[in-house]
PDB file of C-alpha atoms in Angstrom:
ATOM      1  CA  UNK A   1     108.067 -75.054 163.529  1.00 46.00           C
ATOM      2  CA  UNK A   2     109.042 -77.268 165.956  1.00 57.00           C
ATOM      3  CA  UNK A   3     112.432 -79.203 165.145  1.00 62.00           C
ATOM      4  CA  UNK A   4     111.638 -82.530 163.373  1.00 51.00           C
ATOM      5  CA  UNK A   5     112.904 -86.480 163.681  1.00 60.00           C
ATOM      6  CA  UNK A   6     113.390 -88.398 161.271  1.00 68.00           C
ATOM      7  CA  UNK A   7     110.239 -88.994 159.454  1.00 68.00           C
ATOM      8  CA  UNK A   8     107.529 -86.400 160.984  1.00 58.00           C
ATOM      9  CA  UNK A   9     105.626 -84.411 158.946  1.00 53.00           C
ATOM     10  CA  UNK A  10     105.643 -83.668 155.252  1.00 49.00           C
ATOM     11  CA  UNK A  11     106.739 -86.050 152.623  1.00 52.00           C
ATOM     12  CA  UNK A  12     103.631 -85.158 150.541  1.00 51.00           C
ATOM     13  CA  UNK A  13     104.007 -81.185 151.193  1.00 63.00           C
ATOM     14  CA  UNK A  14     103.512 -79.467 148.015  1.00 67.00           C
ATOM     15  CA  UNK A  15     107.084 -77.821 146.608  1.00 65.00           C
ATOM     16  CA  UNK A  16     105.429 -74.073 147.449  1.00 65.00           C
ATOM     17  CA  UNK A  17     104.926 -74.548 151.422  1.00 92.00           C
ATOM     18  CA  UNK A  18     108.590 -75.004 151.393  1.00 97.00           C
ATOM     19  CA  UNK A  19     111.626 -72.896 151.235  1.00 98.00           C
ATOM     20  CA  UNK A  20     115.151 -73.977 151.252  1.00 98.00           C
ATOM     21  CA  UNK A  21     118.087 -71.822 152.449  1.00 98.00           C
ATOM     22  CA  UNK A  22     121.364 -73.404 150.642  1.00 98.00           C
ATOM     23  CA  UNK A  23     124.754 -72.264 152.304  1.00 98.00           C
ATOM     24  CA  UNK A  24     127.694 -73.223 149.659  1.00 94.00           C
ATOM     25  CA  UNK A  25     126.319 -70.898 146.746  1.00 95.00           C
ATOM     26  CA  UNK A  26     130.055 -71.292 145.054  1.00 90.00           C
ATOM     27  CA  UNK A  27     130.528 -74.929 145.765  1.00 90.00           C
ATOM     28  CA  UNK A  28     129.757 -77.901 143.563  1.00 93.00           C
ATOM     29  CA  UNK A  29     127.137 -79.166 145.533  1.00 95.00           C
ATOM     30  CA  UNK A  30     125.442 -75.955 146.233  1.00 96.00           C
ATOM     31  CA  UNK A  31     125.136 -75.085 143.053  1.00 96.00           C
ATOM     32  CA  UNK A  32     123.835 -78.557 141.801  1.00 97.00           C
ATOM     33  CA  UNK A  33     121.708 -78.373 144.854  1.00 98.00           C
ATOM     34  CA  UNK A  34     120.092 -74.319 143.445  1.00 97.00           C
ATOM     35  CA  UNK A  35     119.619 -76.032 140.147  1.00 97.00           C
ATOM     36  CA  UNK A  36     117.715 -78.752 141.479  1.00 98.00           C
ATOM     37  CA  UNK A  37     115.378 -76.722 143.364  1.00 97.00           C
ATOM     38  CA  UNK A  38     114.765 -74.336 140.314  1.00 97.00           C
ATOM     39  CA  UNK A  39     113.839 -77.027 138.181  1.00 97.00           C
ATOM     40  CA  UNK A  40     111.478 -78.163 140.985  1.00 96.00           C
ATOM     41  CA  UNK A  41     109.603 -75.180 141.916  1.00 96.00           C
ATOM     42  CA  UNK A  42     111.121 -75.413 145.492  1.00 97.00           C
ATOM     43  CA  UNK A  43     111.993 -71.783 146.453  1.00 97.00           C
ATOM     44  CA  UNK A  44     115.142 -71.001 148.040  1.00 98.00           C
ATOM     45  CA  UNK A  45     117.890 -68.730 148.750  1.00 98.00           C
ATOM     46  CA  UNK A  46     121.666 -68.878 149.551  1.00 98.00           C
ATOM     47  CA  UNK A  47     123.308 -68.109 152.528  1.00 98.00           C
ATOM     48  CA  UNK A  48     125.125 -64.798 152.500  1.00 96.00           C
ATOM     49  CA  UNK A  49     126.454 -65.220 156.187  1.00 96.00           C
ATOM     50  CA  UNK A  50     130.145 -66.812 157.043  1.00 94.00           C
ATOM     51  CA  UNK A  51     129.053 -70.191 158.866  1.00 95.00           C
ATOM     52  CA  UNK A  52     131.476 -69.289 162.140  1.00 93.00           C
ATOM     53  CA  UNK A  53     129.336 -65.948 162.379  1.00 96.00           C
ATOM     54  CA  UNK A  54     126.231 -66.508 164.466  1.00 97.00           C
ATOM     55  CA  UNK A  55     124.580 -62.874 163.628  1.00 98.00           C
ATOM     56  CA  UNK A  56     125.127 -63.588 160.007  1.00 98.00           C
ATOM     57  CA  UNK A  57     123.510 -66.639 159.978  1.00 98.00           C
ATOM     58  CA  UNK A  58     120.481 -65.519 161.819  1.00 98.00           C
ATOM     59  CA  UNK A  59     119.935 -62.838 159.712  1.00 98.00           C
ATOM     60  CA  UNK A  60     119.779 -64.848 156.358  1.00 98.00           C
ATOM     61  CA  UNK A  61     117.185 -67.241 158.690  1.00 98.00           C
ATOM     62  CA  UNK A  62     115.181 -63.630 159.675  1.00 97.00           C
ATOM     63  CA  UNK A  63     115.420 -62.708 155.875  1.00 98.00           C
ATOM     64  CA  UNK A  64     114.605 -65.945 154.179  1.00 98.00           C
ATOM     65  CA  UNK A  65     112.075 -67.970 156.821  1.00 98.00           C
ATOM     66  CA  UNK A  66     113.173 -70.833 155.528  1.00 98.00           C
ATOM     67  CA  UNK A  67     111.652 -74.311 156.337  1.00 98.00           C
ATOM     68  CA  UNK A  68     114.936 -76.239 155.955  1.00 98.00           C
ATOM     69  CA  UNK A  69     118.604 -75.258 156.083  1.00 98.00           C
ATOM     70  CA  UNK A  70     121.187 -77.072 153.668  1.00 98.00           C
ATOM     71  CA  UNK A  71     124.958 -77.154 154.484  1.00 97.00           C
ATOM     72  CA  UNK A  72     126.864 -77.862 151.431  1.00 95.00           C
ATOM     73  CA  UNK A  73     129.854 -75.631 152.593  1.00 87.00           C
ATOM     74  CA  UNK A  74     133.293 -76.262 154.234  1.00 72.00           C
ATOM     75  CA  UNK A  75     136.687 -76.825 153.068  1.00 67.00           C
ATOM     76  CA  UNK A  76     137.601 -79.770 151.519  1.00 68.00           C
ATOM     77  CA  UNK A  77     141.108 -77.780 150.106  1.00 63.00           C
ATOM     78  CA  UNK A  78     142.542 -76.922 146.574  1.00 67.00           C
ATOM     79  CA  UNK A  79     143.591 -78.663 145.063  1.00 61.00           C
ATOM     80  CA  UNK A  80     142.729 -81.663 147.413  1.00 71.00           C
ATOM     81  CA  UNK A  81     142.702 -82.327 151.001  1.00 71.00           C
ATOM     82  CA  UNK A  82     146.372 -82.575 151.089  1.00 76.00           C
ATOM     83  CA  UNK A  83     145.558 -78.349 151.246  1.00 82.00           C
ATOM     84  CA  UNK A  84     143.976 -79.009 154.899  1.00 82.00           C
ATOM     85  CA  UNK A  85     147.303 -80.344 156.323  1.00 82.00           C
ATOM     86  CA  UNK A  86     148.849 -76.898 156.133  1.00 84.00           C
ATOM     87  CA  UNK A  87     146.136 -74.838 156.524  1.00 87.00           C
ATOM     88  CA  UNK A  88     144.656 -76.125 159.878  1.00 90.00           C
ATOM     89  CA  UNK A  89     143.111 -73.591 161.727  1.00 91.00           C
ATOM     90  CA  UNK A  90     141.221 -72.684 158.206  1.00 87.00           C
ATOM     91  CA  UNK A  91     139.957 -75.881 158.156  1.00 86.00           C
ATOM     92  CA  UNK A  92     138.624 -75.566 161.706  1.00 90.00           C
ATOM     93  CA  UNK A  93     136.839 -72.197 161.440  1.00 91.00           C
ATOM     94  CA  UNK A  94     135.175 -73.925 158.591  1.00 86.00           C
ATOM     95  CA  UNK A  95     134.301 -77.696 158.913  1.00 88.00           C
ATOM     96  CA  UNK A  96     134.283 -77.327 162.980  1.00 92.00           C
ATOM     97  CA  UNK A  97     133.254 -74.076 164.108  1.00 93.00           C
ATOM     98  CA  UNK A  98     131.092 -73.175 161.336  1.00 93.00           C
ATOM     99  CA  UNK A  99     129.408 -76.154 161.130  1.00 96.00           C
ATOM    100  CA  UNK A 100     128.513 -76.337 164.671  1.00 97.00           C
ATOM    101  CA  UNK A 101     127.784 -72.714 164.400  1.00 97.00           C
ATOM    102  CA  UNK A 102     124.888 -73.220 161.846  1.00 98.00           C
ATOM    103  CA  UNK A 103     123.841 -76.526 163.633  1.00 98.00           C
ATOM    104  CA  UNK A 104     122.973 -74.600 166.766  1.00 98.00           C
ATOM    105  CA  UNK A 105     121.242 -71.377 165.044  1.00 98.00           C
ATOM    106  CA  UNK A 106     119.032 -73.831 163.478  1.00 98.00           C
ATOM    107  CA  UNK A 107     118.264 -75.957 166.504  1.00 98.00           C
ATOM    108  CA  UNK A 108     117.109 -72.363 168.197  1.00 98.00           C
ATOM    109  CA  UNK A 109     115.205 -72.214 165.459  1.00 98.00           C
ATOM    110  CA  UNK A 110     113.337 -75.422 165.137  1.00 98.00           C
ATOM    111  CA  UNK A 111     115.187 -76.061 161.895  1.00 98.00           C
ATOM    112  CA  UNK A 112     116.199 -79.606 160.269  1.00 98.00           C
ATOM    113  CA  UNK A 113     119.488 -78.853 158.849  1.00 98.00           C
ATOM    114  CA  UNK A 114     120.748 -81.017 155.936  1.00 98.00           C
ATOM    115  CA  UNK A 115     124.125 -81.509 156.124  1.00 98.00           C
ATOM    116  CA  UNK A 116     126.428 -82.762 153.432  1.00 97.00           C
ATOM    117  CA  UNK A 117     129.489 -84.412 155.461  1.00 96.00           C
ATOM    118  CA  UNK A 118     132.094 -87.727 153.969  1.00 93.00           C
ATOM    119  CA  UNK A 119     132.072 -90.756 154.714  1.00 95.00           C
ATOM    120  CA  UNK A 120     136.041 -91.103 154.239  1.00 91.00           C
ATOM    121  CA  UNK A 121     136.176 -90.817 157.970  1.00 94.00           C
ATOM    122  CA  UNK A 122     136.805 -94.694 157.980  1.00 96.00           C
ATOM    123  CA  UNK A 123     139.334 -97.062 156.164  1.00 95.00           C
ATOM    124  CA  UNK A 124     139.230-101.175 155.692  1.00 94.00           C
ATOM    125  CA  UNK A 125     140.224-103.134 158.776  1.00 94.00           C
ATOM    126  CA  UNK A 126     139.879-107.011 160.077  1.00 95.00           C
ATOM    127  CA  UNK A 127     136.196-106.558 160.729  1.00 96.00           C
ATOM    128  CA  UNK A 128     135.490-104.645 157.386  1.00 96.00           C
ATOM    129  CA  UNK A 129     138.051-106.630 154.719  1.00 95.00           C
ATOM    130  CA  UNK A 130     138.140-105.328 150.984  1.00 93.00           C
ATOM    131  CA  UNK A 131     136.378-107.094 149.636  1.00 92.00           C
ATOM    132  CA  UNK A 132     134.256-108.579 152.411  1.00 95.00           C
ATOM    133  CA  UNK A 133     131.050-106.718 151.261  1.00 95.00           C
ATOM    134  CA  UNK A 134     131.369-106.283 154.712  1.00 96.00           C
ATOM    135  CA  UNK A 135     130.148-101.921 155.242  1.00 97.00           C
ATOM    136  CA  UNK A 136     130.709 -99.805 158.050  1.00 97.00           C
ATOM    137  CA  UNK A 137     127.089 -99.141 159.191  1.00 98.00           C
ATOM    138  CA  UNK A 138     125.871 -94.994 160.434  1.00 98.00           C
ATOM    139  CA  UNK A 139     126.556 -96.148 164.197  1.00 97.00           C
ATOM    140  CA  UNK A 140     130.413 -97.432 163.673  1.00 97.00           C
ATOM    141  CA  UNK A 141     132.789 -95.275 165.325  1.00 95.00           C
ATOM    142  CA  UNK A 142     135.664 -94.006 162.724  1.00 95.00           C
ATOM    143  CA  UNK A 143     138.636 -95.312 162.331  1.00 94.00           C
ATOM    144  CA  UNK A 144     140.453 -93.203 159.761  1.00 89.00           C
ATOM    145  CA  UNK A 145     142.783 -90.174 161.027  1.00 83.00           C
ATOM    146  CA  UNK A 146     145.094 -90.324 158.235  1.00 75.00           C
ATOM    147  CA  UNK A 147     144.193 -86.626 157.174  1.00 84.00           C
ATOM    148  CA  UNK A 148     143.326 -83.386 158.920  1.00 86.00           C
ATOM    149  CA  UNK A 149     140.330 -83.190 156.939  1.00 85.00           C
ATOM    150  CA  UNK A 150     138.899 -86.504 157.964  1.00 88.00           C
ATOM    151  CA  UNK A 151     139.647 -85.404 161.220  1.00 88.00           C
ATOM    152  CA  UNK A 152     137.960 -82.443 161.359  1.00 91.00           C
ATOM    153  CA  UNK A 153     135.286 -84.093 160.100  1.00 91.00           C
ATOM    154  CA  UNK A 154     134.973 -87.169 162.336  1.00 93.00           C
ATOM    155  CA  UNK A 155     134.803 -84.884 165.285  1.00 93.00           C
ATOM    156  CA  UNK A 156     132.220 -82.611 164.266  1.00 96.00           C
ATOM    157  CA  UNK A 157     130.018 -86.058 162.969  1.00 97.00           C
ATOM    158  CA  UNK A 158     130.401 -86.927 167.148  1.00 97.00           C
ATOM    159  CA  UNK A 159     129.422 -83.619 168.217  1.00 97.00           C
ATOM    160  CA  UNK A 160     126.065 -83.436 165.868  1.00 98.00           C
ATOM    161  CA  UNK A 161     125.445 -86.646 167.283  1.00 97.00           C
ATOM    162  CA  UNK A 162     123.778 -84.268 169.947  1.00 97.00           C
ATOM    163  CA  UNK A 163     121.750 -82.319 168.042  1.00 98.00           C
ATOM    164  CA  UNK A 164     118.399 -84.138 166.757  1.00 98.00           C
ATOM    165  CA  UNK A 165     117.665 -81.554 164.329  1.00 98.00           C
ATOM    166  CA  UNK A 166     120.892 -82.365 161.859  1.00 98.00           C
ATOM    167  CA  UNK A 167     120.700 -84.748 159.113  1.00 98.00           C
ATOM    168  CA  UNK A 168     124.382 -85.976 158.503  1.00 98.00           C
ATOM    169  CA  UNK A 169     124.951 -87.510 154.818  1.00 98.00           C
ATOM    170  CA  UNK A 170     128.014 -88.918 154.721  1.00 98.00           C
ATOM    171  CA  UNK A 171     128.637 -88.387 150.694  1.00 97.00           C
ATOM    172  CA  UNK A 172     131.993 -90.250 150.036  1.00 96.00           C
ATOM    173  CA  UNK A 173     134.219 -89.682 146.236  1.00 94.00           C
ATOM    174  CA  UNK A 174     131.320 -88.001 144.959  1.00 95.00           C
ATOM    175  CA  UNK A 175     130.697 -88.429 141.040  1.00 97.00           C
ATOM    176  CA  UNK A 176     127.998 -86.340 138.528  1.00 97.00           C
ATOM    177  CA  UNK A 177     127.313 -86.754 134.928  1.00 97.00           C
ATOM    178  CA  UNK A 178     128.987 -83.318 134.004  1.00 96.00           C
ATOM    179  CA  UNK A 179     132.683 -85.296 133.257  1.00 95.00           C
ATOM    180  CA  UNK A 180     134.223 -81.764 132.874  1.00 93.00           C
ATOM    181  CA  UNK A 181     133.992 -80.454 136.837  1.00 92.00           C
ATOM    182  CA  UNK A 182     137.302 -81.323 137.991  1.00 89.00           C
ATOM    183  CA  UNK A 183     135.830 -82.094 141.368  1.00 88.00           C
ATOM    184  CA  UNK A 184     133.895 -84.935 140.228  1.00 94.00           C
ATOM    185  CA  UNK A 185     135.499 -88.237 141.362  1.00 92.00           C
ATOM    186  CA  UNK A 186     135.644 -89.652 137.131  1.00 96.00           C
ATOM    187  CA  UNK A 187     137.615 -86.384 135.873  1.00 93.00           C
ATOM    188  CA  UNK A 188     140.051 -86.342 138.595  1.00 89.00           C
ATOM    189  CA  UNK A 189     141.121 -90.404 138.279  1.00 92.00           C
ATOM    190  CA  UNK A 190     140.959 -90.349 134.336  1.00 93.00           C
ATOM    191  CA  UNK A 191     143.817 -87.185 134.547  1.00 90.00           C
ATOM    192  CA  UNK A 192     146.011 -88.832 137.253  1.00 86.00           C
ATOM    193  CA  UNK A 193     148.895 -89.852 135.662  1.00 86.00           C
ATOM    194  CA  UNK A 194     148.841 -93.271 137.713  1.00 89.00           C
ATOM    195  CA  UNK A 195     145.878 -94.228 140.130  1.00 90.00           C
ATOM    196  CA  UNK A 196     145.256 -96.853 142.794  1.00 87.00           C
ATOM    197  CA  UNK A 197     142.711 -99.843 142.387  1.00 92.00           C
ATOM    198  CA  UNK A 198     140.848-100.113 145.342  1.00 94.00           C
ATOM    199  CA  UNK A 199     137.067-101.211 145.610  1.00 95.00           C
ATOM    200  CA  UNK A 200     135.300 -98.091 147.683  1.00 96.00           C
ATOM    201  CA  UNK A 201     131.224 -97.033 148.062  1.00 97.00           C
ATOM    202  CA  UNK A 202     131.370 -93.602 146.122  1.00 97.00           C
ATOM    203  CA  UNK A 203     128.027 -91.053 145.550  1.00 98.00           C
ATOM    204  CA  UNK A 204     126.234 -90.511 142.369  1.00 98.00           C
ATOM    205  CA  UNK A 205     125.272 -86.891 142.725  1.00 98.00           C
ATOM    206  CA  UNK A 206     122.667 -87.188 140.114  1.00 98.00           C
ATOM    207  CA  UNK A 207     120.635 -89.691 141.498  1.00 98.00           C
ATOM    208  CA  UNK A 208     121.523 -88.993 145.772  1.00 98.00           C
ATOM    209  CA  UNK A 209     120.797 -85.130 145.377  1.00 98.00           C
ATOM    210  CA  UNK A 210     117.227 -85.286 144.621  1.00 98.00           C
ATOM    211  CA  UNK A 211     116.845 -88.392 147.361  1.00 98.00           C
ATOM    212  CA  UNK A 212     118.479 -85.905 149.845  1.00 98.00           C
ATOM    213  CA  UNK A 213     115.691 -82.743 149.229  1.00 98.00           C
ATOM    214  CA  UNK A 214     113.058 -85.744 149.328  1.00 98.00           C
ATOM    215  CA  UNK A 215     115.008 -86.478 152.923  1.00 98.00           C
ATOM    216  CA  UNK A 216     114.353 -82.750 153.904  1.00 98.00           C
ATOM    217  CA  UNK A 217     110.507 -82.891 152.985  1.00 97.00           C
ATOM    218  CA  UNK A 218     110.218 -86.003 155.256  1.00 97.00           C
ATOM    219  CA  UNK A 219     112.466 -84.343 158.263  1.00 98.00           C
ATOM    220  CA  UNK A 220     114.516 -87.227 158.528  1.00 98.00           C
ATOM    221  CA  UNK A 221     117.925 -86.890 160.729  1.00 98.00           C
ATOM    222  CA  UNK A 222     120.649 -88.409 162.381  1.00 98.00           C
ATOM    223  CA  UNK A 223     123.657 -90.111 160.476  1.00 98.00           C
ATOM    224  CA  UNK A 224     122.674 -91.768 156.988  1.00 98.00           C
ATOM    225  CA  UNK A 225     125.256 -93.532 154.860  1.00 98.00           C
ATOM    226  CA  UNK A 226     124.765 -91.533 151.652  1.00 98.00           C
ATOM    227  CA  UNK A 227     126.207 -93.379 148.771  1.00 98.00           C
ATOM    228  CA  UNK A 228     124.836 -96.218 146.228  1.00 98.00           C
ATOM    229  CA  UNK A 229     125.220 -99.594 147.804  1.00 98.00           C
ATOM    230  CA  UNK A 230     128.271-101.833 147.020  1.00 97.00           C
ATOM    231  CA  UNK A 231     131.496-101.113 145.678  1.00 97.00           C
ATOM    232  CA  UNK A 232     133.554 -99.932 142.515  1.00 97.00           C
ATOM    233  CA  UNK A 233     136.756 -99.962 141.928  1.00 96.00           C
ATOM    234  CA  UNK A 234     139.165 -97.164 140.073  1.00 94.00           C
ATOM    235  CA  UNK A 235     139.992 -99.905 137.298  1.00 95.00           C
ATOM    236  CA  UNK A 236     136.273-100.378 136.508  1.00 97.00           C
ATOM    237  CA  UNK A 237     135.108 -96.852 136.454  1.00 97.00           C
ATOM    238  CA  UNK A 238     137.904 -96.411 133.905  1.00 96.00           C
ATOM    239  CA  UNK A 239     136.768 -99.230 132.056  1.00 97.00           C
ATOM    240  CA  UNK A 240     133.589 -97.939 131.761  1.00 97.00           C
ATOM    241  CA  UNK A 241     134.870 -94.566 130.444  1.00 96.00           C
ATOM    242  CA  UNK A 242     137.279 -96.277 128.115  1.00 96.00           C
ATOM    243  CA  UNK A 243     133.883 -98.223 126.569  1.00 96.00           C
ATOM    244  CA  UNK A 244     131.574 -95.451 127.070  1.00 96.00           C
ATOM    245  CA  UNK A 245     133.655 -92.308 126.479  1.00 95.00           C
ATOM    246  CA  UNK A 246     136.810 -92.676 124.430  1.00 95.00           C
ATOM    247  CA  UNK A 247     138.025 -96.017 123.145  1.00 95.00           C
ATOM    248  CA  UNK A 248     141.885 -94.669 122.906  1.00 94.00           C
ATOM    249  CA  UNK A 249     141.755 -93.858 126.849  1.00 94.00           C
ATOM    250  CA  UNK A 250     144.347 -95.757 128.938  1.00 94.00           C
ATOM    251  CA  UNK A 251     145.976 -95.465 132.264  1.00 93.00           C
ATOM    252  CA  UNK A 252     148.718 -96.814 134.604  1.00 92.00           C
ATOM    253  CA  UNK A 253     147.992 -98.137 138.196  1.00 91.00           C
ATOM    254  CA  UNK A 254     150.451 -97.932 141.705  1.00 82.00           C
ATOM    255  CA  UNK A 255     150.302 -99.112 144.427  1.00 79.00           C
ATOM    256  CA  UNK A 256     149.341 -97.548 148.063  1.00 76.00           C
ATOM    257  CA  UNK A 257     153.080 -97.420 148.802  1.00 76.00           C
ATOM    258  CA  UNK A 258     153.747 -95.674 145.595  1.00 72.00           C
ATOM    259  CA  UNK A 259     151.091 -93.024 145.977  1.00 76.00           C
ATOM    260  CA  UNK A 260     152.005 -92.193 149.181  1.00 62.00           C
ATOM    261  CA  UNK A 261     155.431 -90.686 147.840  1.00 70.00           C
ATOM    262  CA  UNK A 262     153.363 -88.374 145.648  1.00 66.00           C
ATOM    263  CA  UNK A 263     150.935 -87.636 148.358  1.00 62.00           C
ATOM    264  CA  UNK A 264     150.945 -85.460 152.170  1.00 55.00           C
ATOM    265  CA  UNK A 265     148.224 -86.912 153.409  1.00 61.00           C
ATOM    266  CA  UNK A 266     146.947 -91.032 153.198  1.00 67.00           C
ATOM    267  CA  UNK A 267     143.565 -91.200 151.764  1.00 79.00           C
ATOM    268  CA  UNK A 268     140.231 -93.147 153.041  1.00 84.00           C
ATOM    269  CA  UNK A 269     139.465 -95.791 151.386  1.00 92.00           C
ATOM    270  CA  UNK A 270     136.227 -98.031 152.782  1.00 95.00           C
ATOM    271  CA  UNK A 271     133.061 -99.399 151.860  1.00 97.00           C
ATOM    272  CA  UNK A 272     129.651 -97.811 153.552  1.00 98.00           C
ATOM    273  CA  UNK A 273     126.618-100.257 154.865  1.00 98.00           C
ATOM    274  CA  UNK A 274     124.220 -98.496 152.823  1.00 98.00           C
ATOM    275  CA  UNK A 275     121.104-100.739 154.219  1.00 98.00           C
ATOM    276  CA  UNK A 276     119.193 -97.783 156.275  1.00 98.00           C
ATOM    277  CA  UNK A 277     119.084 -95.356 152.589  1.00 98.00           C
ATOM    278  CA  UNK A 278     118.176 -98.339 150.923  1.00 98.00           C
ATOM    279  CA  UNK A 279     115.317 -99.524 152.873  1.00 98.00           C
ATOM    280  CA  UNK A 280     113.693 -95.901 153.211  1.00 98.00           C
ATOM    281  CA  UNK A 281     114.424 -95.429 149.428  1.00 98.00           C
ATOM    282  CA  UNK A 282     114.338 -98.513 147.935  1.00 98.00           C
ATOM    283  CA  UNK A 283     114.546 -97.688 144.369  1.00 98.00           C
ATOM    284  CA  UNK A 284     118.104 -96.742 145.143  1.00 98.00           C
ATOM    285  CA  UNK A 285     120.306 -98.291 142.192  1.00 98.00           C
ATOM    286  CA  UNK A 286     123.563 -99.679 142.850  1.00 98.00           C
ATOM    287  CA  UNK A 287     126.738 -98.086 142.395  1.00 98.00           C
ATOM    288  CA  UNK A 288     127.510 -99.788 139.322  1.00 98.00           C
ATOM    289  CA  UNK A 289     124.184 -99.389 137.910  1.00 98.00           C
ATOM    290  CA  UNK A 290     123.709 -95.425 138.750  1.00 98.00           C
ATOM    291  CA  UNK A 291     127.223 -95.014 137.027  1.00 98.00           C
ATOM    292  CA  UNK A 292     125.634 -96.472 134.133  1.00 97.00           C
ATOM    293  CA  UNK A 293     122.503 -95.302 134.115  1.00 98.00           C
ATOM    294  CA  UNK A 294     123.364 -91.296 135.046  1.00 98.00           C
ATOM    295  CA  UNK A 295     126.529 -90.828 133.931  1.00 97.00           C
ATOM    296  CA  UNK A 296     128.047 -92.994 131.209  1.00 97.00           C
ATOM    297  CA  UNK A 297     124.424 -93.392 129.331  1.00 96.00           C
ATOM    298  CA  UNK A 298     124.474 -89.964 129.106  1.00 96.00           C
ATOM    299  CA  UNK A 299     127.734 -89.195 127.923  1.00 96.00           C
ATOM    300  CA  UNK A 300     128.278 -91.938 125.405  1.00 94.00           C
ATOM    301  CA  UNK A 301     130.289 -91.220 122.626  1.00 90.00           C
ATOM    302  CA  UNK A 302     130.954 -94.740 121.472  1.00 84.00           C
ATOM    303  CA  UNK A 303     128.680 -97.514 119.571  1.00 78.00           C
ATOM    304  CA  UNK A 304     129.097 -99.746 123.221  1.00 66.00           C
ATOM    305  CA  UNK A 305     125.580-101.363 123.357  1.00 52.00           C
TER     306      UNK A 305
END
């Protein structure tokens, strides 16, 4: 096949004529991503091939014939991204050079590529206020080098720019209904010992994973904001979970100045213009609403109404 922009092709193509090939088999993503194709009757396969290695990553393309590639791989850093600040050439090989590794093989190959990048590559400032309702939109430049990781990441968003066959999701504190993954957004906050309060545009996994394999089938590309529209703050979501989840659960905030003694590396906080997503998929809920509706609903364990 020829390599696709945004909106060719097959939005009505029936789950059999396609065939995914997931790299990130052991991540959280990839793995929500497998299960979501299984349950769909989508065939796929994971990548066995390191992204930085070229002939690996033709050979799983020669061995699979996939229709679309998904890139739900990288390092993000254990046991967060203050990992990335001392481990920087690892976070090259992976979020740089692989990336852009897989991004060409697939552009030889007439292949979209979905790829799953953040959206904490940009941080509040005078033209984007907290508070404001005020998003940075897909064609702002970023603004937030606080970490290595969001620097990595940054630069390799420019450098896709280039290639018309990537779809770039910027997925920003993402969140699922399974509140024991300790990567989910909820799990980590409600175990801090103290959090910040800060507004931010966050993904609902639940709701933005299927919306992202409908993406693929309609070969859309370039940069897409990829979280629910508006903004929630730490002290809400841990309202909700307090109401929802377990009426005993409480929690102390700090401030930035405070968490940066207890932190290496600052951390992004923004919100996203999500007004593109929304307009091609306008039964997108709102942040507060998909929290609700995908992962507190589900999960409630008290009489809240």
């Amino acid at each position: 096949m020829g390599v696709a922009t945004n909106g060719s092709s097959s939005a009505a193509e029936p789950a059999q004529a396609l065939k995914f090939l997931i790299y990130g088999r052991t991540g959280w993503i990839g793995g929500l991503l497998g299960q979501l194709c299984a349950a769909r009757g989508i065939p796929f396969a994971y990548g066995a091939g390191r992204l930085e290695n070229r002939t690996q990553l033709e050979a799983d393309i020669d061995e699979v014939a996939p229709t679309h590639v998904f890139n739900a791989a990288g390092v993000t850093g254990r046991p967060n991204v203050d990992w990335c600040e001392t481990h920087r050439t690892e976070t090259i090989r992976a979020n740089v050079c692989g990336t852009l590794t897989l991004a060409d093989v697939c552009r030889g190959r007439g292949l979209v590529l979905i790829n799953y990048a953040t959206g904490c590559i940009f941080e509040y400032d005078a033209g984007h206020q907290l508070g404001s309702g005020v998003g940075f939109k897909e064609e702002d430049t970023p603004n937030f080098v606080g970490s290595f990781y969001s620097k990595t990441k940054a630069m390799v968003e420019e450098l896709l720019k280039n290639y018309k066959n990537v779809c770039t999701l910027r997925v920003r504190m993402p969140i699922s209904s399974d509140l024991s993954n300790p990567r989910n957004f909820i799990t980590k906050i409600s175990r801090y010992d103290k959090v910040v309060d800060i507004p931010n545009s966050m993904t609902i996994l639940d709701e933005l994973l299927p919306i992202s394999i409908e993406m693929a089938k309609r070969n859309l590309t370039g940069i897409w904001n990829f979280t629910n529209p508006g903004v929630v703050s730490h002290n809400e979501i841990l309202e909700m979970y307090r109401d929802y989840i377990d009426p005993n659960f409480s929690w102390k905030n700090f401030t930035l100045e405070e968490q940066a003694k207890v932190i290496v590396a600052p951390r992004s906080n923004n919100e996203l213009d999500c007004t593109k997503l929304k307009t091609e998929f306008p039964e997108l809920l709102s942040i507060k609403d998909s929290l609700i509706k995908y992962v507190f609903k589900p999960n409630q364990k008290t009489s809240k109404a």
